[in-house]
Coordinates of C-alpha atoms in Angstrom, one line a residue:
Chain A
X1 CA 16.5 -26.0 -0.1
X2 CA 15.9 -22.3 0.8
X3 CA 12.1 -22.7 0.2
X4 CA 11.5 -25.2 3.0
X5 CA 11.5 -22.8 6.0
X6 CA 9.2 -20.2 4.4
X7 CA 7.0 -22.9 3.0
X8 CA 6.8 -24.6 6.4
X9 CA 5.7 -21.3 8.0
X10 CA 3.0 -20.7 5.3
X11 CA 1.7 -24.2 5.7
X12 CA 1.6 -23.6 9.5
X13 CA -0.5 -20.5 8.8
X14 CA -2.8 -22.5 6.5
X15 CA -3.2 -25.2 9.0
X16 CA -4.0 -22.7 11.8
X17 CA -6.6 -21.2 9.5
X18 CA -8.2 -24.6 9.0
X19 CA -7.6 -25.8 12.6
X20 CA -10.5 -23.7 13.8
X21 CA -13.0 -25.9 11.9
X22 CA -11.7 -29.2 13.5
X23 CA -10.6 -28.3 17.1
X24 CA -13.1 -26.7 19.5
X25 CA -11.8 -23.3 20.3
X26 CA -13.0 -20.6 22.7
X27 CA -11.9 -17.3 21.2
X28 CA -14.9 -15.5 22.6
X29 CA -15.0 -17.2 26.0
X30 CA -14.7 -14.5 28.6
X31 CA -13.0 -15.3 32.0
X32 CA -12.8 -12.2 34.2
X33 CA -10.4 -13.9 36.6
X34 CA -7.7 -14.1 34.0
X35 CA -7.8 -10.6 32.6
X36 CA -4.4 -9.6 31.1
X37 CA -2.7 -12.7 32.5
X38 CA 0.6 -13.3 30.6
X39 CA 1.6 -16.6 29.0
X40 CA 2.6 -19.6 31.1
X41 CA 2.6 -23.3 31.2
X42 CA -1.1 -23.7 31.3
X43 CA -2.0 -21.3 28.5
X44 CA 1.0 -20.6 26.3
X45 CA 0.2 -17.1 25.1
X46 CA -1.9 -15.8 28.0
X47 CA -5.2 -13.9 28.1
X48 CA -6.4 -10.6 26.8
X49 CA -8.2 -7.6 28.3
X50 CA -11.4 -9.6 28.7
X51 CA -9.8 -12.8 29.8
X52 CA -10.1 -14.5 26.5
X53 CA -7.3 -17.0 25.5
X54 CA -4.9 -15.3 23.1
X55 CA -3.8 -18.5 21.4
X56 CA -7.4 -19.3 20.4
X57 CA -7.9 -15.7 19.1
X58 CA -4.6 -16.0 17.2
X59 CA -5.9 -19.1 15.5
X60 CA -9.2 -17.3 14.6
X61 CA -7.1 -14.4 13.4
X62 CA -5.1 -16.7 11.1
X63 CA -8.4 -17.9 9.6
X64 CA -9.5 -14.2 9.0
X65 CA -6.2 -13.2 7.3
X66 CA -5.9 -16.5 5.3
X67 CA -9.3 -16.4 3.8
X68 CA -9.3 -12.7 3.2
X69 CA -5.9 -12.8 1.6
X70 CA -6.7 -15.7 -0.8
X71 CA -10.1 -14.2 -1.6
X72 CA -8.6 -10.8 -2.4
X73 CA -5.7 -12.2 -4.5
X74 CA -7.9 -14.7 -6.2
X75 CA -10.5 -12.1 -7.2
X76 CA -8.0 -9.4 -8.2
X77 CA -5.9 -11.9 -10.2
X78 CA -8.8 -13.2 -12.2
X79 CA -10.4 -9.8 -12.9
X80 CA -7.1 -8.0 -13.4
X81 CA -5.7 -10.7 -15.8
X82 CA -8.9 -10.8 -17.9
X83 CA -9.1 -7.0 -18.2
X84 CA -5.4 -6.6 -18.9
X85 CA -5.3 -9.4 -21.4
X86 CA -8.5 -8.2 -23.1
X87 CA -7.1 -4.7 -23.5
X88 CA -3.7 -5.8 -24.9
X89 CA -5.4 -8.3 -27.2
X90 CA -8.0 -6.0 -28.6
X91 CA -5.7 -2.9 -28.9
X92 CA -7.0 0.3 -30.3
X93 CA -9.3 2.5 -28.2
X94 CA -10.3 -0.4 -25.9
X95 CA -6.7 -0.7 -24.8
X96 CA -6.3 3.1 -24.6
X97 CA -9.3 3.5 -22.4
X98 CA -8.2 0.7 -20.1
X99 CA -4.8 2.2 -19.7
X100 CA -6.4 5.5 -18.6
X101 CA -8.6 3.7 -16.1
X102 CA -5.6 1.8 -14.7
X103 CA -3.7 5.2 -14.4
X104 CA -6.6 6.6 -12.5
X105 CA -6.6 3.7 -9.9
X106 CA -2.8 4.0 -9.6
X107 CA -3.2 7.7 -8.7
X108 CA -4.5 6.6 -5.3
X109 CA -1.4 6.1 -3.1
X110 CA -1.1 2.7 -1.4
X111 CA -3.9 1.7 0.9
X112 CA -5.7 5.1 0.8
X113 CA -8.4 4.0 -1.7
X114 CA -9.0 0.8 0.2
X115 CA -9.4 2.7 3.5
X116 CA -11.8 5.2 1.8
X117 CA -13.9 2.4 0.2
X118 CA -14.0 0.3 3.3
X119 CA -14.8 3.4 5.4
X120 CA -17.6 4.5 3.2
X121 CA -19.1 1.0 2.6
X122 CA -19.0 0.3 6.3
X123 CA -17.0 -2.1 8.4
X124 CA -17.2 -5.9 7.8
X125 CA -15.1 -8.6 6.3
X126 CA -17.0 -8.8 3.0
X127 CA -16.4 -5.1 2.5
X128 CA -12.8 -5.5 3.3
X129 CA -12.5 -8.2 0.5
X130 CA -14.4 -5.9 -1.9
X131 CA -12.3 -2.8 -1.0
X132 CA -9.0 -4.6 -1.3
X133 CA -9.9 -6.3 -4.6
X134 CA -11.1 -3.0 -6.0
X135 CA -7.6 -1.7 -5.5
X136 CA -5.7 -5.0 -6.1
X137 CA -6.9 -5.8 -9.7
X138 CA -5.0 -2.9 -11.1
X139 CA -1.5 -4.4 -10.6
X140 CA -2.4 -7.7 -12.3
X141 CA -4.1 -5.8 -15.2
X142 CA -1.1 -3.7 -15.8
X143 CA 1.3 -6.6 -15.6
X144 CA -0.8 -9.0 -17.8
X145 CA -1.3 -6.2 -20.3
X146 CA 2.5 -5.6 -20.6
X147 CA 3.2 -9.3 -20.9
X148 CA 0.5 -10.0 -23.5
X149 CA 1.8 -7.1 -25.6
X150 CA 5.1 -8.9 -25.8
X151 CA 3.7 -12.3 -27.0
X152 CA 0.5 -11.4 -29.0
X153 CA 2.4 -11.1 -32.3
X154 CA 3.7 -14.7 -32.1
X155 CA 3.0 -17.1 -34.9
X156 CA 0.7 -19.4 -33.0
X157 CA -1.6 -16.4 -32.1
X158 CA -1.8 -15.4 -35.8
X159 CA -2.5 -19.0 -36.6
X160 CA -5.3 -19.2 -34.1
X161 CA -6.8 -16.0 -35.4
X162 CA -6.5 -17.3 -39.0
X163 CA -8.4 -20.5 -38.3
X164 CA -11.2 -18.4 -36.8
X165 CA -10.7 -19.1 -33.0
X166 CA -12.9 -17.0 -30.9
X167 CA -11.1 -14.1 -29.0
X168 CA -12.1 -15.4 -25.6
X169 CA -10.6 -18.8 -26.4
X170 CA -7.4 -17.3 -27.7
X171 CA -7.0 -15.3 -24.6
X172 CA -7.7 -18.1 -22.1
X173 CA -6.0 -20.9 -24.0
X174 CA -3.2 -19.3 -25.9
X175 CA -2.3 -16.0 -24.2
X176 CA -2.8 -16.3 -20.5
X177 CA -0.8 -19.6 -20.1
X178 CA 2.1 -17.9 -21.8
X179 CA 2.2 -15.0 -19.4
X180 CA 1.2 -16.8 -16.2
X181 CA 4.7 -17.1 -14.6
X182 CA 5.2 -13.4 -13.7
X183 CA 1.5 -13.2 -12.6
X184 CA 2.0 -16.1 -10.3
X185 CA 5.0 -14.4 -8.8
X186 CA 3.2 -11.2 -8.4
X187 CA 0.3 -13.0 -6.8
X188 CA 2.5 -14.6 -4.2
X189 CA 3.7 -11.2 -3.1
X190 CA 0.1 -10.0 -3.4
X191 CA -0.8 -12.5 -0.6
X192 CA 1.7 -10.8 1.7
X193 CA 0.4 -7.4 0.8
X194 CA -3.2 -8.5 1.4
X195 CA -2.3 -9.9 4.8
X196 CA -0.8 -6.6 5.8
X197 CA -3.7 -4.6 4.3
X198 CA -6.4 -6.7 6.0
X199 CA -4.7 -6.3 9.4
X200 CA -4.2 -2.6 8.7
X201 CA -7.9 -2.1 7.9
X202 CA -8.9 -4.1 11.0
X203 CA -6.4 -2.1 13.0
X204 CA -8.2 1.1 11.9
X205 CA -11.5 -0.5 13.0
X206 CA -12.7 -1.0 9.4
X207 CA -12.2 -4.8 9.2
X208 CA -13.8 -7.6 11.3
X209 CA -16.0 -6.4 14.1
X210 CA -15.7 -7.5 17.7
X211 CA -15.9 -10.0 19.1
X212 CA -14.5 -11.7 16.0
X213 CA -10.7 -11.8 15.8
X214 CA -8.2 -10.5 13.3
X215 CA -4.5 -9.9 14.0
X216 CA -5.0 -6.3 13.2
X217 CA -7.9 -5.8 15.6
X218 CA -6.0 -7.7 18.3
X219 CA -3.1 -5.1 18.0
X220 CA -5.7 -2.3 18.1
X221 CA -7.3 -3.7 21.2
X222 CA -4.0 -4.4 22.8
X223 CA -2.4 -1.0 22.5
X224 CA -4.6 0.3 25.3
X225 CA -2.9 -2.1 27.8
X226 CA 0.6 -1.9 26.4
X227 CA 2.4 -0.9 29.7
X228 CA 0.8 -3.6 31.8
X229 CA 0.4 -6.3 29.2
X230 CA 2.6 -6.0 26.2
X231 CA 2.0 -9.5 25.2
X232 CA -1.4 -8.5 23.8
X233 CA 0.4 -6.5 21.1
X234 CA 3.6 -8.5 20.6
X235 CA 1.9 -11.8 19.9
X236 CA -0.3 -10.9 16.9
X237 CA 2.4 -8.6 15.5
X238 CA 5.0 -11.4 15.5
X239 CA 2.4 -13.6 13.8
X240 CA 1.9 -11.0 11.0
X241 CA 5.6 -10.4 10.6
X242 CA 6.4 -14.1 10.4
X243 CA 3.7 -14.9 7.9
X244 CA 4.5 -11.9 5.7
X245 CA 8.3 -12.6 5.8
X246 CA 7.7 -16.2 4.9
X247 CA 5.5 -15.3 2.0
X248 CA 8.0 -12.7 0.7
X249 CA 10.9 -15.3 1.0
X250 CA 8.7 -17.9 -0.8
X251 CA 7.9 -15.3 -3.5
X252 CA 11.6 -14.5 -3.9
X253 CA 12.3 -18.2 -4.3
X254 CA 9.4 -18.7 -6.7
X255 CA 10.6 -15.8 -8.9
X256 CA 14.1 -17.3 -9.2
X257 CA 12.7 -20.7 -9.8
X258 CA 10.3 -19.5 -12.5
X259 CA 13.1 -17.3 -13.8
X260 CA 11.0 -14.1 -13.8
X261 CA 12.9 -10.9 -14.1
X262 CA 12.9 -8.6 -11.1
X263 CA 10.5 -6.1 -12.7
X264 CA 7.4 -6.8 -10.7
X265 CA 8.6 -5.5 -7.4
X266 CA 10.3 -2.2 -8.3
X267 CA 8.0 -1.0 -11.1
Chain B
X1 CA 11.1 18.4 -24.5
X2 CA 8.0 20.5 -25.3
X3 CA 6.2 17.6 -26.9
X4 CA 7.0 15.3 -24.0
X5 CA 5.8 18.0 -21.6
X6 CA 2.5 18.5 -23.4
X7 CA 1.8 14.8 -23.7
X8 CA 2.6 14.2 -20.0
X9 CA 0.4 17.2 -19.0
X10 CA -2.6 15.8 -21.1
X11 CA -2.2 12.4 -19.5
X12 CA -2.1 14.0 -16.0
X13 CA -5.2 16.0 -16.7
X14 CA -7.1 12.9 -17.7
X15 CA -6.0 11.1 -14.6
X16 CA -7.0 14.1 -12.4
X17 CA -10.5 14.1 -14.0
X18 CA -10.8 10.4 -13.4
X19 CA -9.7 10.7 -9.8
X20 CA -12.3 13.4 -9.2
X21 CA -15.0 11.2 -10.7
X22 CA -14.0 8.3 -8.6
X23 CA -13.9 10.4 -5.4
X24 CA -17.3 11.8 -6.4
X25 CA -18.6 8.2 -6.7
X26 CA -17.5 7.4 -3.1
X27 CA -20.6 9.0 -1.5
X28 CA -22.8 6.9 -3.6
X29 CA -21.2 3.8 -2.3
X30 CA -22.6 4.5 1.2
X31 CA -25.2 1.7 1.8
X32 CA -28.7 3.1 2.0
X33 CA -29.3 6.8 2.3
X34 CA -26.1 8.7 2.8
X35 CA -27.9 11.6 4.5
X36 CA -29.5 9.3 7.0
X37 CA -26.1 7.5 7.7
X38 CA -24.4 10.9 8.3
X39 CA -27.0 12.5 10.5
X40 CA -28.4 9.4 12.2
X41 CA -31.9 8.1 12.1
X42 CA -33.3 10.4 14.7
X43 CA -32.4 13.6 12.7
X44 CA -35.1 16.1 11.9
X45 CA -36.6 15.8 8.4
X46 CA -35.9 19.5 7.8
X47 CA -32.1 19.0 8.7
X48 CA -32.0 16.0 6.4
X49 CA -33.5 18.0 3.6
X50 CA -31.1 20.9 4.2
X51 CA -28.1 18.5 4.0
X52 CA -29.5 16.8 0.9
X53 CA -29.8 20.2 -0.6
X54 CA -26.4 21.3 0.4
X55 CA -24.7 18.2 -1.0
X56 CA -26.9 18.4 -4.1
X57 CA -28.0 14.8 -3.5
X58 CA -31.6 15.7 -4.6
X59 CA -30.5 16.2 -8.2
X60 CA -29.9 13.6 -11.0
X61 CA -26.4 12.0 -10.8
X62 CA -24.9 13.6 -13.9
X63 CA -25.9 17.1 -12.7
X64 CA -24.4 16.2 -9.3
X65 CA -21.1 15.3 -10.9
X66 CA -21.0 18.5 -13.0
X67 CA -21.8 20.5 -10.0
X68 CA -19.1 18.7 -8.0
X69 CA -16.5 19.4 -10.6
X70 CA -17.5 23.0 -11.0
X71 CA -17.2 23.5 -7.2
X72 CA -13.7 21.9 -7.2
X73 CA -12.6 24.3 -9.9
X74 CA -13.6 27.2 -7.6
X75 CA -11.6 25.4 -4.8
X76 CA -14.9 25.0 -2.9
X77 CA -14.5 21.7 -1.0
X78 CA -17.7 22.1 0.9
X79 CA -18.4 22.2 4.7
X80 CA -17.6 19.6 7.3
X81 CA -20.8 18.0 8.7
X82 CA -19.1 17.4 12.1
X83 CA -17.4 20.7 12.7
X84 CA -19.5 22.9 10.3
X85 CA -16.3 24.6 9.1
X86 CA -15.1 24.9 5.5
X87 CA -13.1 21.8 4.6
X88 CA -10.4 23.8 2.9
X89 CA -9.6 25.5 6.2
X90 CA -9.4 22.1 8.0
X91 CA -7.1 20.7 5.3
X92 CA -4.8 23.7 5.3
X93 CA -4.5 23.3 9.1
X94 CA -3.5 19.7 8.9
X95 CA -1.2 19.7 5.9
X96 CA 2.0 21.1 7.7
X97 CA 2.0 18.3 10.2
X98 CA 2.0 15.6 7.4
X99 CA 4.6 17.4 5.4
X100 CA 6.8 17.6 8.5
X101 CA 6.4 13.9 9.2
X102 CA 7.0 13.0 5.6
X103 CA 10.2 15.0 5.3
X104 CA 11.5 13.6 8.6
X105 CA 10.6 10.0 7.5
X106 CA 12.5 10.6 4.2
X107 CA 15.5 11.7 6.2
X108 CA 15.4 8.6 8.3
X109 CA 15.0 6.4 5.2
X110 CA 17.8 8.0 3.3
X111 CA 20.1 8.0 6.4
X112 CA 19.5 4.2 6.8
X113 CA 19.2 3.1 3.2
X114 CA 22.2 4.9 1.6
X115 CA 24.9 3.2 3.7
X116 CA 23.1 -0.1 3.7
X117 CA 22.5 -0.2 -0.1
X118 CA 26.1 0.9 -0.8
X119 CA 27.7 -1.6 1.6
X120 CA 25.6 -4.4 0.2
X121 CA 26.5 -3.6 -3.4
X122 CA 30.2 -3.2 -2.6
X123 CA 30.4 -6.4 -0.8
X124 CA 28.1 -8.4 -2.9
X125 CA 27.2 -12.0 -1.9
X126 CA 29.1 -11.6 1.4
X127 CA 27.7 -11.8 5.0
X128 CA 27.4 -8.0 4.9
X129 CA 25.2 -8.1 1.9
X130 CA 23.0 -10.8 3.3
X131 CA 22.7 -8.9 6.6
X132 CA 21.8 -5.6 4.9
X133 CA 19.2 -7.3 2.6
X134 CA 17.9 -9.4 5.5
X135 CA 17.3 -6.1 7.3
X136 CA 15.5 -4.8 4.2
X137 CA 13.3 -7.9 4.0
X138 CA 12.4 -7.8 7.7
X139 CA 11.7 -4.1 7.3
X140 CA 9.1 -4.5 4.6
X141 CA 7.5 -7.3 6.5
X142 CA 6.9 -5.3 9.7
X143 CA 3.6 -3.3 9.3
X144 CA 3.5 0.3 10.5
X145 CA 0.7 -0.4 12.9
X146 CA 2.9 -2.8 14.8
X147 CA 6.2 -1.0 14.5
X148 CA 4.6 2.1 15.9
X149 CA 3.2 0.5 19.1
X150 CA 6.5 -1.3 19.6
X151 CA 8.5 1.9 19.4
X152 CA 6.0 3.5 21.8
X153 CA 6.5 0.6 24.2
X154 CA 10.3 0.8 24.2
X155 CA 11.0 4.5 23.6
X156 CA 8.1 6.0 25.5
X157 CA 6.8 3.6 28.1
X158 CA 9.9 1.8 29.1
X159 CA 12.7 4.3 28.5
X160 CA 10.5 7.4 28.8
X161 CA 12.6 9.3 26.3
X162 CA 9.8 10.3 23.9
X163 CA 6.2 11.3 24.3
X164 CA 3.6 8.6 23.5
X165 CA 1.6 10.6 21.0
X166 CA 0.7 14.1 19.9
X167 CA 2.8 16.8 18.1
X168 CA 4.7 18.9 20.6
X169 CA 8.2 19.7 19.8
X170 CA 11.0 17.7 18.1
X171 CA 10.9 14.8 20.5
X172 CA 7.4 13.9 19.5
X173 CA 8.4 13.7 15.9
X174 CA 11.1 11.0 16.5
X175 CA 9.0 7.9 16.9
X176 CA 6.5 8.5 14.1
X177 CA 9.4 9.4 11.7
X178 CA 11.2 6.2 12.7
X179 CA 8.0 4.2 12.1
X180 CA 7.4 5.6 8.7
X181 CA 11.0 5.9 7.7
X182 CA 12.2 2.3 8.4
X183 CA 9.6 0.8 6.2
X184 CA 10.8 3.1 3.4
X185 CA 14.4 2.5 4.2
X186 CA 13.9 -1.2 3.6
X187 CA 12.6 -0.6 0.1
X188 CA 15.0 2.2 -0.7
X189 CA 18.2 0.2 0.3
X190 CA 17.1 -2.6 -2.1
X191 CA 16.7 -0.1 -4.9
X192 CA 20.1 1.5 -4.2
X193 CA 21.8 -1.8 -4.1
X194 CA 20.4 -3.1 -7.4
X195 CA 20.9 0.3 -9.2
X196 CA 24.5 0.4 -8.0
X197 CA 25.1 -3.2 -9.1
X198 CA 23.8 -2.4 -12.5
X199 CA 26.1 0.7 -12.9
X200 CA 29.2 -1.1 -11.6
X201 CA 29.3 -3.3 -14.6
X202 CA 29.6 -0.3 -17.0
X203 CA 32.8 0.5 -18.8
X204 CA 33.4 3.8 -17.2
X205 CA 33.7 2.1 -13.8
X206 CA 36.4 -0.1 -15.2
X207 CA 38.1 3.0 -16.6
X208 CA 37.9 4.7 -13.2
X209 CA 39.4 1.6 -11.5
X210 CA 42.1 1.4 -14.1
X211 CA 43.0 5.0 -13.4
X212 CA 43.9 3.8 -10.0
X213 CA 41.2 5.5 -8.0
X214 CA 40.4 4.2 -4.6
X215 CA 37.3 1.9 -4.5
X216 CA 35.5 4.5 -2.4
X217 CA 36.1 7.2 -5.0
X218 CA 34.9 4.9 -7.8
X219 CA 31.7 4.1 -5.9
X220 CA 31.0 7.6 -4.6
X221 CA 31.9 9.7 -7.7
X222 CA 31.3 7.4 -10.6
X223 CA 28.9 4.7 -9.4
X224 CA 26.5 6.5 -7.0
X225 CA 25.9 9.5 -9.2
X226 CA 24.7 7.4 -12.0
X227 CA 22.9 5.0 -9.8
X228 CA 20.9 7.6 -8.1
X229 CA 19.0 8.6 -11.2
X230 CA 16.7 5.6 -11.4
X231 CA 16.4 5.7 -7.6
X232 CA 14.9 9.3 -7.8
X233 CA 12.1 8.2 -10.1
X234 CA 11.3 5.2 -8.0
X235 CA 11.4 7.5 -5.0
X236 CA 8.5 9.4 -6.5
X237 CA 6.5 6.2 -6.8
X238 CA 7.4 5.3 -3.3
X239 CA 5.8 8.6 -2.1
X240 CA 2.6 6.7 -2.5
X241 CA 3.7 4.1 0.0
X242 CA 4.8 7.0 2.2
X243 CA 1.4 8.7 2.0
X244 CA -0.4 5.5 2.5
X245 CA 1.8 4.6 5.5
X246 CA 1.3 8.1 6.9
X247 CA -2.5 7.4 7.4
X248 CA -1.7 4.5 9.8
X249 CA 1.3 6.1 11.4
X250 CA -0.6 9.2 12.2
X251 CA -3.4 7.2 13.6
X252 CA -1.0 5.3 15.9
X253 CA 0.7 8.4 17.2
X254 CA -2.4 10.8 17.1
X255 CA -0.2 12.9 14.8
X256 CA -2.6 15.7 13.7
X257 CA -2.0 15.4 9.9
X258 CA -4.3 14.7 6.9
X259 CA -3.9 10.9 7.4
X260 CA -5.4 11.1 10.8
X261 CA -8.1 13.4 9.4
X262 CA -9.2 10.7 7.0
X263 CA -9.6 8.2 9.8
X264 CA -11.4 10.6 12.1
X265 CA -13.7 11.6 9.3
X266 CA -14.5 8.0 8.5
X267 CA -15.3 7.3 12.2
X268 CA -17.5 10.5 12.3
X269 CA -19.2 9.6 9.0
X270 CA -18.2 13.0 7.8
X271 CA -18.1 11.9 4.2
X272 CA -17.5 15.3 2.5
X273 CA -14.2 15.5 4.6
X274 CA -13.3 11.9 3.6
X275 CA -13.8 12.8 -0.1
X276 CA -11.9 16.1 0.1
X277 CA -8.9 14.6 1.9
X278 CA -8.7 11.5 -0.3
X279 CA -8.8 13.8 -3.3
X280 CA -6.2 16.1 -1.9
X281 CA -3.8 13.2 -1.1
X282 CA -4.2 11.6 -4.6
X283 CA -3.8 14.9 -6.4
X284 CA -0.6 15.7 -4.6
X285 CA 0.7 12.2 -5.4
X286 CA -0.2 12.7 -9.1
X287 CA 1.6 16.1 -9.0
X288 CA 4.8 14.7 -7.5
X289 CA 4.9 11.9 -10.0
X290 CA 4.5 14.3 -12.8
X291 CA 7.3 16.5 -11.5
X292 CA 9.6 13.5 -11.0
X293 CA 8.8 12.4 -14.6
X294 CA 9.6 15.9 -15.9
X295 CA 12.8 16.2 -13.8
X296 CA 14.0 12.9 -15.0
X297 CA 13.4 13.8 -18.6
X298 CA 15.2 17.0 -18.0
X299 CA 18.2 15.2 -16.5
X300 CA 18.3 12.3 -18.9
X301 CA 17.4 13.3 -22.5
X302 CA 17.0 9.6 -23.5
X303 CA 13.7 9.5 -21.7
X304 CA 12.0 12.1 -23.8
X305 CA 12.6 10.1 -27.0
X306 CA 11.4 6.8 -25.6
X307 CA 7.7 6.2 -25.8
X308 CA 6.0 5.0 -22.7
X309 CA 4.2 1.6 -22.7

């Protein structure tokens, strides 16, 4: 039962992201007579500093965060899992070198490397995806490596090696399916992390460029008018918090449901 | 212990070298000609050539890397393109502010997380537990760059108790420390709760209870002391989140630390400063993690014998 509320919110987020393709929106329509007008019956969420409708911009921001989050997690999950599985399966110096590379990436605290990469490569949504994936793959590589190490000595793997199955096939068909549960749980929390990270980069001015909308850049633009129009900052912030909270709750439920030990979050 | 020390030091050295190489590579990720990006297209050819010379960009890449590492060994971080001052001086100027903010945030985090974690563990699966963990979940879901402006709105603009931004006196420290500290408190209280729950099932807790000690004494003297060990190591790892969060928190509050320095340098395209600051933050993170590792091994001898994954 406890999954329905979070799942509902995540689905709302997804449908907001897709809504922009169906319903005509005017997130970049400037109406100077409505500058900073708060929400009301006519336009629920009010207007921003250029008189643009906040609801429309919120929906466009949902699209930004949705596609960036799924692109980043999809990319990091694939690359990280392949690298981690490869290292654990091959063993020896390959594995050793990979562990060192992972260590180097883990030496950059939190979002720092992503900020530096996005800052150096220049702003833009594609660079945000690249920067966050360049940081994100490490977690999945470490997790998949640790998981594969625990299952690679099983009989069916030895059997597969004995009948001459190619390494790639063993990894994709026999190893990765066995270790997918913790990776899926990690990925669900990864979506939440990517939503915050994208908004954070956009808040710093490194993400989407104006006039395009992101929840992070909406907060950035709104802070200048906080005293007269706090709704500019409150609305996108509530959206981020609701989505991240829902994904985290969903991830918690998923972890219990798939019966994965709570090692992914703390370690 | 010596063997453990040596192996950890070797690993750390390899990591430090790797970090330096990665930071070195940053400038080569600049699209197009980095010199042109930094100085602007209208710059004089002579100036461009001088900067290219100063950064060593006219040499082959492997020589550049060796040169970069050699300069780092001599603590020569180069010169800022924006202010034309030695980067080391700029860093030294900014570090105290970040340390001040970090320590204040740690205080806030501990002050909030310790009672929450203990209460949640002592009253497991009650309303109190759900409330405390609910707070923790909301805490990790609120990003710094929203928490900060919200605190400014309430504490500075509406109530007028604290300054909006800057670093002048104790009052200006409160809001940034709260912003950075609550996010950490959320994670920390979850850790304390789970560590305490694990310890509570141990035999010596049953003995302590059987002796007739009060529940408070059992938790404070027998439970918490043993539970705090794993929390300390995890705290070392959490320093990463703290440093990462400091970049955004300092930007929100115009707090003149190294986090704000990174963001300013990116905006000014002052890439040598970006490189130096990123390097400094990562190396201090590596150092703290090494120290917590060693501290942990010193406190708990079992760690030394265990081989890492």
